[in-house]
Amino acid sequence: MNDLKVCLDGLCQQLRYGGSSFGTDTYYPIDLSETFKSRINSKTVTSLAPLVQLMLYGGEMADGQIEDYYGRAQNMIPLVKKAFEAAFKEVDILALPTVPFTARKLPPLKANIKEQIDSGVGAGHNDGPFNIIGCPAISIPCKLDEGQKPIGMMLVAPFGQDQQLLDFAYAYERMIA
């Protein structure tokens, strides 16, 4: 349950503050962040997708708890960065599944909130840490499963090595084409 509270609190912080990330060295276009932030307020929140509303409300509930889960999560970022910095001393690029399952069918446009949540649960497990620490990552198709659904491979490079990542991804795609 604590993981859920940290996740909801972090998502709420992201939405509340215009998509800007805290504690990372990444760049965010100010105009994009300001536009995003201007669209989320007490007058517009009910016009947002139900899943976004759920994240906001869940984050508000997590904020209301006695313990500061968001602050605790932020304090863990240096440890996560250090672990990946150590990994990148051994390898140039990390390769892992983009999501821990094959592609799911998208929910219908008029799906209820449960269907929307169920369709996306677990999709961010692998990319979340890299979003937080600011490492560049890219997902590229690597093969099809038995049902002819695409399987994505996420490639990750050390912070600041965006071009190295793009070059590697391009070389891989050319190799398997």
mmCIF file with all atom_site columns, C-alpha atoms in Angstrom:
data_model
loop_
_atom_site.group_PDB
_atom_site.id
_atom_site.type_symbol
_atom_site.label_atom_id
_atom_site.label_alt_id
_atom_site.label_comp_id
_atom_site.label_asym_id
_atom_site.label_entity_id
_atom_site.label_seq_id
_atom_site.pdbx_PDB_ins_code
_atom_site.Cartn_x
_atom_site.Cartn_y
_atom_site.Cartn_z
_atom_site.occupancy
_atom_site.B_iso_or_equiv
_atom_site.pdbx_formal_charge
_atom_site.auth_seq_id
_atom_site.auth_comp_id
_atom_site.auth_asym_id
_atom_site.auth_atom_id
_atom_site.pdbx_PDB_model_num
ATOM 1   C CA . MET A 1 1   ? 0.000   0.000   0.000   1.00 0.00 ? 1   MET A CA 1
ATOM 2   C CA . ASN A 1 2   ? 2.878   2.407   0.694   1.00 0.00 ? 2   ASN A CA 1
ATOM 3   C CA . ASP A 1 3   ? 4.121   1.963   -2.889  1.00 0.00 ? 3   ASP A CA 1
ATOM 4   C CA . LEU A 1 4   ? 0.677   2.963   -4.147  1.00 0.00 ? 4   LEU A CA 1
ATOM 5   C CA . LYS A 1 5   ? 0.659   6.065   -1.947  1.00 0.00 ? 5   LYS A CA 1
ATOM 6   C CA . VAL A 1 6   ? 4.121   7.086   -3.175  1.00 0.00 ? 6   VAL A CA 1
ATOM 7   C CA . CYS A 1 7   ? 3.046   6.532   -6.776  1.00 0.00 ? 7   CYS A CA 1
ATOM 8   C CA . LEU A 1 8   ? -0.203  8.484   -6.409  1.00 0.00 ? 8   LEU A CA 1
ATOM 9   C CA . ASP A 1 9   ? 1.511   11.302  -4.534  1.00 0.00 ? 9   ASP A CA 1
ATOM 10  C CA . GLY A 1 10  ? 4.221   11.543  -7.193  1.00 0.00 ? 10  GLY A CA 1
ATOM 11  C CA . LEU A 1 11  ? 1.708   11.511  -10.041 1.00 0.00 ? 11  LEU A CA 1
ATOM 12  C CA . CYS A 1 12  ? -0.327  14.194  -8.322  1.00 0.00 ? 12  CYS A CA 1
ATOM 13  C CA . GLN A 1 13  ? 2.788   16.344  -7.864  1.00 0.00 ? 13  GLN A CA 1
ATOM 14  C CA . GLN A 1 14  ? 3.603   15.915  -11.559 1.00 0.00 ? 14  GLN A CA 1
ATOM 15  C CA . LEU A 1 15  ? 0.104   16.937  -12.602 1.00 0.00 ? 15  LEU A CA 1
ATOM 16  C CA . ARG A 1 16  ? -0.233  19.713  -10.039 1.00 0.00 ? 16  ARG A CA 1
ATOM 17  C CA . TYR A 1 17  ? 3.016   21.395  -11.025 1.00 0.00 ? 17  TYR A CA 1
ATOM 18  C CA . GLY A 1 18  ? 2.680   21.264  -14.785 1.00 0.00 ? 18  GLY A CA 1
ATOM 19  C CA . GLY A 1 19  ? 4.460   18.013  -15.511 1.00 0.00 ? 19  GLY A CA 1
ATOM 20  C CA . SER A 1 20  ? 7.732   19.314  -14.117 1.00 0.00 ? 20  SER A CA 1
ATOM 21  C CA . SER A 1 21  ? 9.852   16.784  -12.356 1.00 0.00 ? 21  SER A CA 1
ATOM 22  C CA . PHE A 1 22  ? 11.476  17.498  -9.029  1.00 0.00 ? 22  PHE A CA 1
ATOM 23  C CA . GLY A 1 23  ? 14.998  16.444  -8.129  1.00 0.00 ? 23  GLY A CA 1
ATOM 24  C CA . THR A 1 24  ? 16.196  15.676  -11.641 1.00 0.00 ? 24  THR A CA 1
ATOM 25  C CA . ASP A 1 25  ? 18.614  17.463  -13.947 1.00 0.00 ? 25  ASP A CA 1
ATOM 26  C CA . THR A 1 26  ? 16.327  17.284  -16.959 1.00 0.00 ? 26  THR A CA 1
ATOM 27  C CA . TYR A 1 27  ? 15.050  20.168  -19.079 1.00 0.00 ? 27  TYR A CA 1
ATOM 28  C CA . TYR A 1 28  ? 11.373  21.002  -19.423 1.00 0.00 ? 28  TYR A CA 1
ATOM 29  C CA . PRO A 1 29  ? 10.089  23.545  -21.927 1.00 0.00 ? 29  PRO A CA 1
ATOM 30  C CA . ILE A 1 30  ? 8.516   26.281  -19.812 1.00 0.00 ? 30  ILE A CA 1
ATOM 31  C CA . ASP A 1 31  ? 5.705   26.972  -22.268 1.00 0.00 ? 31  ASP A CA 1
ATOM 32  C CA . LEU A 1 32  ? 4.662   23.320  -22.253 1.00 0.00 ? 32  LEU A CA 1
ATOM 33  C CA . SER A 1 33  ? 4.767   23.162  -18.472 1.00 0.00 ? 33  SER A CA 1
ATOM 34  C CA . GLU A 1 34  ? 2.791   26.413  -18.071 1.00 0.00 ? 34  GLU A CA 1
ATOM 35  C CA . THR A 1 35  ? 0.159   25.293  -20.577 1.00 0.00 ? 35  THR A CA 1
ATOM 36  C CA . PHE A 1 36  ? -0.198  21.975  -18.826 1.00 0.00 ? 36  PHE A CA 1
ATOM 37  C CA . LYS A 1 37  ? -0.493  23.632  -15.425 1.00 0.00 ? 37  LYS A CA 1
ATOM 38  C CA . SER A 1 38  ? -3.039  26.199  -16.646 1.00 0.00 ? 38  SER A CA 1
ATOM 39  C CA . ARG A 1 39  ? -5.384  23.429  -17.725 1.00 0.00 ? 39  ARG A CA 1
ATOM 40  C CA . ILE A 1 40  ? -5.529  21.749  -14.338 1.00 0.00 ? 40  ILE A CA 1
ATOM 41  C CA . ASN A 1 41  ? -7.447  23.758  -11.779 1.00 0.00 ? 41  ASN A CA 1
ATOM 42  C CA . SER A 1 42  ? -10.582 23.473  -9.690  1.00 0.00 ? 42  SER A CA 1
ATOM 43  C CA . LYS A 1 43  ? -12.738 24.674  -12.605 1.00 0.00 ? 43  LYS A CA 1
ATOM 44  C CA . THR A 1 44  ? -11.353 22.253  -15.204 1.00 0.00 ? 44  THR A CA 1
ATOM 45  C CA . VAL A 1 45  ? -10.565 19.130  -13.217 1.00 0.00 ? 45  VAL A CA 1
ATOM 46  C CA . THR A 1 46  ? -13.932 17.513  -13.959 1.00 0.00 ? 46  THR A CA 1
ATOM 47  C CA . SER A 1 47  ? -13.300 17.874  -17.702 1.00 0.00 ? 47  SER A CA 1
ATOM 48  C CA . LEU A 1 48  ? -10.131 15.795  -17.473 1.00 0.00 ? 48  LEU A CA 1
ATOM 49  C CA . ALA A 1 49  ? -10.083 12.122  -18.331 1.00 0.00 ? 49  ALA A CA 1
ATOM 50  C CA . PRO A 1 50  ? -11.388 10.030  -15.440 1.00 0.00 ? 50  PRO A CA 1
ATOM 51  C CA . LEU A 1 51  ? -8.008  8.317   -15.064 1.00 0.00 ? 51  LEU A CA 1
ATOM 52  C CA . VAL A 1 52  ? -6.244  11.682  -14.683 1.00 0.00 ? 52  VAL A CA 1
ATOM 53  C CA . GLN A 1 53  ? -8.853  12.747  -12.128 1.00 0.00 ? 53  GLN A CA 1
ATOM 54  C CA . LEU A 1 54  ? -8.244  9.524   -10.225 1.00 0.00 ? 54  LEU A CA 1
ATOM 55  C CA . MET A 1 55  ? -4.497  10.234  -10.112 1.00 0.00 ? 55  MET A CA 1
ATOM 56  C CA . LEU A 1 56  ? -5.098  13.758  -8.859  1.00 0.00 ? 56  LEU A CA 1
ATOM 57  C CA . TYR A 1 57  ? -7.582  12.698  -6.203  1.00 0.00 ? 57  TYR A CA 1
ATOM 58  C CA . GLY A 1 58  ? -5.399  9.775   -5.159  1.00 0.00 ? 58  GLY A CA 1
ATOM 59  C CA . GLY A 1 59  ? -2.429  12.107  -4.825  1.00 0.00 ? 59  GLY A CA 1
ATOM 60  C CA . GLU A 1 60  ? -4.461  14.515  -2.749  1.00 0.00 ? 60  GLU A CA 1
ATOM 61  C CA . MET A 1 61  ? -5.393  11.648  -0.441  1.00 0.00 ? 61  MET A CA 1
ATOM 62  C CA . ALA A 1 62  ? -1.757  10.579  -0.184  1.00 0.00 ? 62  ALA A CA 1
ATOM 63  C CA . ASP A 1 63  ? -0.787  14.200  0.569   1.00 0.00 ? 63  ASP A CA 1
ATOM 64  C CA . GLY A 1 64  ? -3.292  14.188  3.401   1.00 0.00 ? 64  GLY A CA 1
ATOM 65  C CA . GLN A 1 65  ? -1.541  11.329  5.169   1.00 0.00 ? 65  GLN A CA 1
ATOM 66  C CA . ILE A 1 66  ? 0.674   12.032  8.142   1.00 0.00 ? 66  ILE A CA 1
ATOM 67  C CA . GLU A 1 67  ? 3.767   10.653  6.444   1.00 0.00 ? 67  GLU A CA 1
ATOM 68  C CA . ASP A 1 68  ? 5.336   12.508  3.529   1.00 0.00 ? 68  ASP A CA 1
ATOM 69  C CA . TYR A 1 69  ? 5.491   9.743   0.936   1.00 0.00 ? 69  TYR A CA 1
ATOM 70  C CA . TYR A 1 70  ? 6.483   12.077  -1.869  1.00 0.00 ? 70  TYR A CA 1
ATOM 71  C CA . GLY A 1 71  ? 9.377   13.434  0.181   1.00 0.00 ? 71  GLY A CA 1
ATOM 72  C CA . ARG A 1 72  ? 10.501  9.916   1.029   1.00 0.00 ? 72  ARG A CA 1
ATOM 73  C CA . ALA A 1 73  ? 10.401  8.951   -2.632  1.00 0.00 ? 73  ALA A CA 1
ATOM 74  C CA . GLN A 1 74  ? 12.415  12.049  -3.558  1.00 0.00 ? 74  GLN A CA 1
ATOM 75  C CA . ASN A 1 75  ? 15.045  11.108  -0.981  1.00 0.00 ? 75  ASN A CA 1
ATOM 76  C CA . MET A 1 76  ? 15.491  7.753   -2.701  1.00 0.00 ? 76  MET A CA 1
ATOM 77  C CA . ILE A 1 77  ? 16.383  9.300   -6.076  1.00 0.00 ? 77  ILE A CA 1
ATOM 78  C CA . PRO A 1 78  ? 20.121  9.682   -5.304  1.00 0.00 ? 78  PRO A CA 1
ATOM 79  C CA . LEU A 1 79  ? 20.284  5.979   -4.369  1.00 0.00 ? 79  LEU A CA 1
ATOM 80  C CA . VAL A 1 80  ? 18.578  4.968   -7.604  1.00 0.00 ? 80  VAL A CA 1
ATOM 81  C CA . LYS A 1 81  ? 20.891  7.246   -9.626  1.00 0.00 ? 81  LYS A CA 1
ATOM 82  C CA . LYS A 1 82  ? 23.938  5.757   -7.925  1.00 0.00 ? 82  LYS A CA 1
ATOM 83  C CA . ALA A 1 83  ? 22.820  2.204   -8.708  1.00 0.00 ? 83  ALA A CA 1
ATOM 84  C CA . PHE A 1 84  ? 22.365  2.975   -12.397 1.00 0.00 ? 84  PHE A CA 1
ATOM 85  C CA . GLU A 1 85  ? 25.628  4.925   -12.573 1.00 0.00 ? 85  GLU A CA 1
ATOM 86  C CA . ALA A 1 86  ? 27.344  1.765   -11.303 1.00 0.00 ? 86  ALA A CA 1
ATOM 87  C CA . ALA A 1 87  ? 25.574  -0.319  -13.964 1.00 0.00 ? 87  ALA A CA 1
ATOM 88  C CA . PHE A 1 88  ? 26.692  2.072   -16.697 1.00 0.00 ? 88  PHE A CA 1
ATOM 89  C CA . LYS A 1 89  ? 30.317  1.579   -15.662 1.00 0.00 ? 89  LYS A CA 1
ATOM 90  C CA . GLU A 1 90  ? 29.888  -2.019  -16.845 1.00 0.00 ? 90  GLU A CA 1
ATOM 91  C CA . VAL A 1 91  ? 27.802  -1.446  -20.005 1.00 0.00 ? 91  VAL A CA 1
ATOM 92  C CA . ASP A 1 92  ? 27.168  1.373   -22.484 1.00 0.00 ? 92  ASP A CA 1
ATOM 93  C CA . ILE A 1 93  ? 23.461  0.676   -23.019 1.00 0.00 ? 93  ILE A CA 1
ATOM 94  C CA . LEU A 1 94  ? 20.858  -1.178  -20.966 1.00 0.00 ? 94  LEU A CA 1
ATOM 95  C CA . ALA A 1 95  ? 18.249  -3.237  -22.831 1.00 0.00 ? 95  ALA A CA 1
ATOM 96  C CA . LEU A 1 96  ? 15.023  -4.402  -21.195 1.00 0.00 ? 96  LEU A CA 1
ATOM 97  C CA . PRO A 1 97  ? 11.387  -4.937  -22.117 1.00 0.00 ? 97  PRO A CA 1
ATOM 98  C CA . THR A 1 98  ? 9.478   -1.683  -22.565 1.00 0.00 ? 98  THR A CA 1
ATOM 99  C CA . VAL A 1 99  ? 6.599   -3.155  -20.578 1.00 0.00 ? 99  VAL A CA 1
ATOM 100 C CA . PRO A 1 100 ? 6.542   -6.456  -18.688 1.00 0.00 ? 100 PRO A CA 1
ATOM 101 C CA . PHE A 1 101 ? 3.831   -7.905  -20.947 1.00 0.00 ? 101 PHE A CA 1
ATOM 102 C CA . THR A 1 102 ? 2.869   -7.987  -24.628 1.00 0.00 ? 102 THR A CA 1
ATOM 103 C CA . ALA A 1 103 ? 0.574   -5.368  -26.116 1.00 0.00 ? 103 ALA A CA 1
ATOM 104 C CA . ARG A 1 104 ? -2.925  -5.269  -24.688 1.00 0.00 ? 104 ARG A CA 1
ATOM 105 C CA . LYS A 1 105 ? -6.083  -4.346  -26.510 1.00 0.00 ? 105 LYS A CA 1
ATOM 106 C CA . LEU A 1 106 ? -6.967  -0.694  -25.993 1.00 0.00 ? 106 LEU A CA 1
ATOM 107 C CA . PRO A 1 107 ? -10.128 -0.128  -23.978 1.00 0.00 ? 107 PRO A CA 1
ATOM 108 C CA . PRO A 1 108 ? -13.158 1.193   -25.879 1.00 0.00 ? 108 PRO A CA 1
ATOM 109 C CA . LEU A 1 109 ? -13.556 4.982   -26.078 1.00 0.00 ? 109 LEU A CA 1
ATOM 110 C CA . LYS A 1 110 ? -16.479 4.858   -23.638 1.00 0.00 ? 110 LYS A CA 1
ATOM 111 C CA . ALA A 1 111 ? -14.686 2.507   -21.218 1.00 0.00 ? 111 ALA A CA 1
ATOM 112 C CA . ASN A 1 112 ? -15.477 2.876   -17.544 1.00 0.00 ? 112 ASN A CA 1
ATOM 113 C CA . ILE A 1 113 ? -12.748 3.826   -15.088 1.00 0.00 ? 113 ILE A CA 1
ATOM 114 C CA . LYS A 1 114 ? -12.049 0.204   -14.098 1.00 0.00 ? 114 LYS A CA 1
ATOM 115 C CA . GLU A 1 115 ? -11.454 -0.796  -17.735 1.00 0.00 ? 115 GLU A CA 1
ATOM 116 C CA . GLN A 1 116 ? -9.169  2.216   -18.232 1.00 0.00 ? 116 GLN A CA 1
ATOM 117 C CA . ILE A 1 117 ? -7.113  1.405   -15.148 1.00 0.00 ? 117 ILE A CA 1
ATOM 118 C CA . ASP A 1 118 ? -6.919  -2.316  -15.908 1.00 0.00 ? 118 ASP A CA 1
ATOM 119 C CA . SER A 1 119 ? -5.632  -1.625  -19.423 1.00 0.00 ? 119 SER A CA 1
ATOM 120 C CA . GLY A 1 120 ? -2.705  0.422   -18.155 1.00 0.00 ? 120 GLY A CA 1
ATOM 121 C CA . VAL A 1 121 ? -1.714  -1.225  -14.888 1.00 0.00 ? 121 VAL A CA 1
ATOM 122 C CA . GLY A 1 122 ? 1.948   -2.145  -14.897 1.00 0.00 ? 122 GLY A CA 1
ATOM 123 C CA . ALA A 1 123 ? 2.794   -0.327  -18.109 1.00 0.00 ? 123 ALA A CA 1
ATOM 124 C CA . GLY A 1 124 ? 5.210   2.064   -16.404 1.00 0.00 ? 124 GLY A CA 1
ATOM 125 C CA . HIS A 1 125 ? 7.133   -0.397  -14.258 1.00 0.00 ? 125 HIS A CA 1
ATOM 126 C CA . ASN A 1 126 ? 10.244  -0.432  -16.422 1.00 0.00 ? 126 ASN A CA 1
ATOM 127 C CA . ASP A 1 127 ? 10.397  3.150   -17.622 1.00 0.00 ? 127 ASP A CA 1
ATOM 128 C CA . GLY A 1 128 ? 9.535   4.851   -14.329 1.00 0.00 ? 128 GLY A CA 1
ATOM 129 C CA . PRO A 1 129 ? 13.009  4.791   -12.758 1.00 0.00 ? 129 PRO A CA 1
ATOM 130 C CA . PHE A 1 130 ? 14.604  6.285   -15.874 1.00 0.00 ? 130 PHE A CA 1
ATOM 131 C CA . ASN A 1 131 ? 11.990  9.037   -16.065 1.00 0.00 ? 131 ASN A CA 1
ATOM 132 C CA . ILE A 1 132 ? 12.803  9.949   -12.481 1.00 0.00 ? 132 ILE A CA 1
ATOM 133 C CA . ILE A 1 133 ? 16.591  9.983   -12.788 1.00 0.00 ? 133 ILE A CA 1
ATOM 134 C CA . GLY A 1 134 ? 16.641  11.603  -16.223 1.00 0.00 ? 134 GLY A CA 1
ATOM 135 C CA . CYS A 1 135 ? 18.351  8.885   -18.244 1.00 0.00 ? 135 CYS A CA 1
ATOM 136 C CA . PRO A 1 136 ? 17.459  8.933   -21.944 1.00 0.00 ? 136 PRO A CA 1
ATOM 137 C CA . ALA A 1 137 ? 15.425  5.932   -23.049 1.00 0.00 ? 137 ALA A CA 1
ATOM 138 C CA . ILE A 1 138 ? 13.783  4.822   -26.261 1.00 0.00 ? 138 ILE A CA 1
ATOM 139 C CA . SER A 1 139 ? 11.452  1.981   -27.110 1.00 0.00 ? 139 SER A CA 1
ATOM 140 C CA . ILE A 1 140 ? 11.941  0.194   -30.401 1.00 0.00 ? 140 ILE A CA 1
ATOM 141 C CA . PRO A 1 141 ? 10.139  -2.842  -31.816 1.00 0.00 ? 141 PRO A CA 1
ATOM 142 C CA . CYS A 1 142 ? 12.225  -5.970  -31.568 1.00 0.00 ? 142 CYS A CA 1
ATOM 143 C CA . LYS A 1 143 ? 9.857   -8.761  -32.638 1.00 0.00 ? 143 LYS A CA 1
ATOM 144 C CA . LEU A 1 144 ? 6.274   -10.013 -32.693 1.00 0.00 ? 144 LEU A CA 1
ATOM 145 C CA . ASP A 1 145 ? 4.791   -12.484 -30.236 1.00 0.00 ? 145 ASP A CA 1
ATOM 146 C CA . GLU A 1 146 ? 2.790   -15.595 -31.221 1.00 0.00 ? 146 GLU A CA 1
ATOM 147 C CA . GLY A 1 147 ? -0.346  -13.454 -31.654 1.00 0.00 ? 147 GLY A CA 1
ATOM 148 C CA . GLN A 1 148 ? 1.543   -11.037 -33.929 1.00 0.00 ? 148 GLN A CA 1
ATOM 149 C CA . LYS A 1 149 ? 1.538   -8.323  -31.254 1.00 0.00 ? 149 LYS A CA 1
ATOM 150 C CA . PRO A 1 150 ? 4.639   -6.130  -31.117 1.00 0.00 ? 150 PRO A CA 1
ATOM 151 C CA . ILE A 1 151 ? 7.188   -6.563  -28.367 1.00 0.00 ? 151 ILE A CA 1
ATOM 152 C CA . GLY A 1 152 ? 9.083   -3.405  -27.523 1.00 0.00 ? 152 GLY A CA 1
ATOM 153 C CA . MET A 1 153 ? 12.645  -3.237  -26.315 1.00 0.00 ? 153 MET A CA 1
ATOM 154 C CA . MET A 1 154 ? 13.600  -0.252  -24.199 1.00 0.00 ? 154 MET A CA 1
ATOM 155 C CA . LEU A 1 155 ? 17.147  0.959   -24.567 1.00 0.00 ? 155 LEU A CA 1
ATOM 156 C CA . VAL A 1 156 ? 18.597  3.230   -21.875 1.00 0.00 ? 156 VAL A CA 1
ATOM 157 C CA . ALA A 1 157 ? 21.816  5.250   -21.889 1.00 0.00 ? 157 ALA A CA 1
ATOM 158 C CA . PRO A 1 158 ? 23.620  7.167   -19.153 1.00 0.00 ? 158 PRO A CA 1
ATOM 159 C CA . PHE A 1 159 ? 22.447  10.690  -18.376 1.00 0.00 ? 159 PHE A CA 1
ATOM 160 C CA . GLY A 1 160 ? 23.478  13.089  -21.132 1.00 0.00 ? 160 GLY A CA 1
ATOM 161 C CA . GLN A 1 161 ? 24.187  10.350  -23.682 1.00 0.00 ? 161 GLN A CA 1
ATOM 162 C CA . ASP A 1 162 ? 21.102  10.915  -25.825 1.00 0.00 ? 162 ASP A CA 1
ATOM 163 C CA . GLN A 1 163 ? 22.974  10.786  -29.133 1.00 0.00 ? 163 GLN A CA 1
ATOM 164 C CA . GLN A 1 164 ? 24.718  7.545   -28.189 1.00 0.00 ? 164 GLN A CA 1
ATOM 165 C CA . LEU A 1 165 ? 21.306  6.046   -27.459 1.00 0.00 ? 165 LEU A CA 1
ATOM 166 C CA . LEU A 1 166 ? 19.802  7.214   -30.741 1.00 0.00 ? 166 LEU A CA 1
ATOM 167 C CA . ASP A 1 167 ? 22.818  5.906   -32.688 1.00 0.00 ? 167 ASP A CA 1
ATOM 168 C CA . PHE A 1 168 ? 22.572  2.513   -30.997 1.00 0.00 ? 168 PHE A CA 1
ATOM 169 C CA . ALA A 1 169 ? 18.805  2.276   -31.586 1.00 0.00 ? 169 ALA A CA 1
ATOM 170 C CA . TYR A 1 170 ? 19.245  3.211   -35.253 1.00 0.00 ? 170 TYR A CA 1
ATOM 171 C CA . ALA A 1 171 ? 22.018  0.623   -35.702 1.00 0.00 ? 171 ALA A CA 1
ATOM 172 C CA . TYR A 1 172 ? 19.884  -2.067  -34.037 1.00 0.00 ? 172 TYR A CA 1
ATOM 173 C CA . GLU A 1 173 ? 16.844  -1.293  -36.203 1.00 0.00 ? 173 GLU A CA 1
ATOM 174 C CA . ARG A 1 174 ? 19.006  -1.477  -39.357 1.00 0.00 ? 174 ARG A CA 1
ATOM 175 C CA . MET A 1 175 ? 20.508  -4.757  -38.191 1.00 0.00 ? 175 MET A CA 1
ATOM 176 C CA . ILE A 1 176 ? 17.146  -6.510  -37.721 1.00 0.00 ? 176 ILE A CA 1
ATOM 177 C CA . ALA A 1 177 ? 15.408  -4.971  -40.755 1.00 0.00 ? 177 ALA A CA 1
#
